[in-house]
Amino acid sequence: MCGLVAVTCPAGTGIDLRGPLAAIRHRGPDDEGIYASPERDCHLGHVRLSIVELSAAGHQPMADASGRFVMVYNGEIYNTEELRAYVETRSGRRIEWRGTSDTEVIVEGFACEGIDFLDRLNGMYALAIYDLAERVLHVLRDPLGIKPLVMTCQSGGVYFASELKGLLAIPGLARTLRLGALAEQIEFMYVPEPATPFQEFEKVAPGVCMSFRAGRLVASRRLCRQLLPVDTYRQEGEAVAALREALIGAVRRQLVADVPVSLFLSGGLDSSAVAQIALQGGATLRDAYTVAVTSGDRRYDEQSDDLRYARLMAERLGIELKVVQAQPNLLGMLPELVQFMDDGFSDPAAITTYLISAGARREGVKVLLSGQGADEFLGGYRRYVAERILSALPASLHGGLAG
């Protein structure tokens, strides 16, 4: 996880990015960089969490070999090595790579093909690339919107940051609380995109490459080559095999790192499957992490104790289990936790996730695999079970239950 700030504005605009970068420093404690274009119509800032290419060769903002394009980027590209080979072939010249980072592959690929190259990225990312020759800033968020990026158009400029806190740290920007966000949080448990808790700020649309010159939008283009068409299967076994293959590929792509890799382990189906696939693929997992909470705190989400299942799976898989002991009264952590949440939160699991992440970081761990997302794909939440039960009932009963 890294953090970025990008600004496109009229020429001659002076903007100090040190405050915004300090506000999102928790996203990238390992390195920091700032760039201002010669005409002062573009400003880029970056804080880095070093996962791949730990040396200065991964420093951002990063320019391509010609110096024409300068980029800041947060994310991970899963087809980096395929793209590296493609760029070498496409460029028609031998590229003297400075390191092994995916950042360098993106900026060199953009130098070869422009926006077309960005449509080849398979991963999760938010990026901003400034073209010194055309004086244009290109901004793109991954097509699924996994990596966060927020923006605001004010004072003749357009401002981007990985978190709202980065934008709120820029002096002079208006911010008006949007009361509808509270209703959305209560109804949906989150604030739907593109809205934010402030009227003047919005989340960047996923998969749309926007191009700006001196604070004005000059072009936009949707990029979605990596979004595969919906598959249809004649038999359940075909779907199961396809899901297994996709899951194995996804887990193994996540193991590329120059730092130790650990994982969340609750002992449930999701995290246990991720752990087993990683180990079967030859991964050397440093350890696994789970959390122990009091019975009183478990009543908030009405879930069973994960600890005994996590211990069972860790023993079966032969990996060391680190147990993070939660303090009594988890709700007392809310003032600390909300500092890291842009939209607020309604899921008690955010508390235990934070505890595990903090505990692992104290042990020197930067990468934790998790099973997040499986419930949405496979209908694992309790509300999905209720929906299945409801749909099985005669239609005549639906109105009575709703009333």
Coordinates of N, CA, C and O in Angstrom, one line a residue, residues 10 34 64 75 80 85 96 104 114 138 161 195 213 216 237 256 295 298 301 309 314 318 342-343 362 379:
P10 N -3.6 25.8 -13.2 CA -3.0 26.8 -14.1 C -1.5 27.0 -13.8 O -1.0 26.8 -12.7
I34 N 8.5 14.2 -4.1 CA 7.6 15.3 -4.6 C 8.2 15.8 -5.9 O 9.4 15.9 -6.1
D64 N 10.3 8.1 -16.9 CA 10.8 7.1 -17.9 C 12.2 7.5 -18.3 O 12.7 8.5 -17.9
G75 N -0.3 0.6 -6.0 CA -1.0 -0.7 -6.4 C -0.1 -1.8 -6.7 O 1.1 -1.8 -6.2
T80 N 3.2 -8.1 -14.6 CA 4.3 -7.2 -14.8 C 5.4 -7.9 -15.7 O 5.9 -7.2 -16.6
A85 N 8.4 -7.9 -20.9 CA 8.8 -8.5 -22.2 C 8.1 -7.8 -23.4 O 8.8 -7.6 -24.4
E96 N 17.4 -0.5 -20.6 CA 18.3 -0.6 -19.4 C 17.4 -0.4 -18.1 O 17.3 0.7 -17.6
E104 N 8.2 1.0 -12.9 CA 9.1 1.3 -14.0 C 8.5 0.7 -15.3 O 8.5 1.3 -16.4
G114 N 1.4 5.0 -24.9 CA 0.5 5.9 -24.3 C -0.6 5.2 -23.6 O -0.5 4.2 -22.9
H138 N -2.5 12.5 -16.9 CA -3.4 11.4 -17.1 C -3.6 10.7 -15.7 O -2.7 10.4 -15.1
A161 N -6.1 12.5 -4.4 CA -5.3 11.9 -3.3 C -5.9 10.5 -3.0 O -7.0 10.2 -3.3
A195 N -20.0 9.1 -4.3 CA -20.2 10.0 -3.2 C -19.1 9.8 -2.1 O -18.5 8.8 -1.9
R213 N -5.3 19.3 -18.7 CA -4.3 20.2 -19.0 C -4.6 21.5 -18.2 O -5.7 22.1 -18.4
R216 N -8.0 21.6 -16.5 CA -9.2 21.4 -17.3 C -9.2 20.1 -17.9 O -8.2 19.6 -18.5
G237 N -20.0 -28.8 -12.2 CA -18.6 -29.2 -12.1 C -17.7 -28.3 -12.9 O -16.5 -28.0 -12.5
V256 N 4.1 -12.5 -5.0 CA 5.3 -11.8 -5.5 C 5.7 -10.7 -4.6 O 4.9 -9.7 -4.5
S295 N -15.5 -12.8 25.2 CA -16.9 -13.2 24.8 C -17.8 -12.1 24.8 O -18.8 -12.0 24.0
R298 N -17.6 -10.4 21.4 CA -18.1 -11.1 20.3 C -19.6 -10.9 20.1 O -20.1 -11.2 19.0
D301 N -20.9 -8.8 16.8 CA -21.2 -9.3 15.5 C -21.8 -10.7 15.5 O -22.0 -11.3 14.5
Y309 N -10.5 -22.6 15.7 CA -10.4 -23.1 14.3 C -9.1 -22.6 13.7 O -8.5 -23.4 12.9
A314 N -3.8 -24.0 11.5 CA -2.4 -23.8 11.5 C -1.6 -25.0 11.8 O -0.5 -25.3 11.2
G318 N 0.9 -26.7 9.2 CA 2.3 -26.7 9.6 C 2.9 -25.3 9.6 O 4.1 -25.1 9.3
D342 N -12.2 6.6 5.6 CA -12.7 7.8 4.9 C -14.2 7.9 5.0 O -14.7 9.0 5.1
D343 N -14.9 6.8 4.9 CA -16.4 6.8 4.9 C -17.0 6.4 6.2 O -18.2 6.3 6.3
R362 N 4.0 -4.7 13.8 CA 5.0 -4.6 14.9 C 6.0 -5.7 14.8 O 7.1 -5.6 15.3
G379 N -22.0 -15.8 -1.9 CA -23.2 -15.8 -1.1 C -23.0 -16.2 0.3 O -23.8 -16.9 0.9

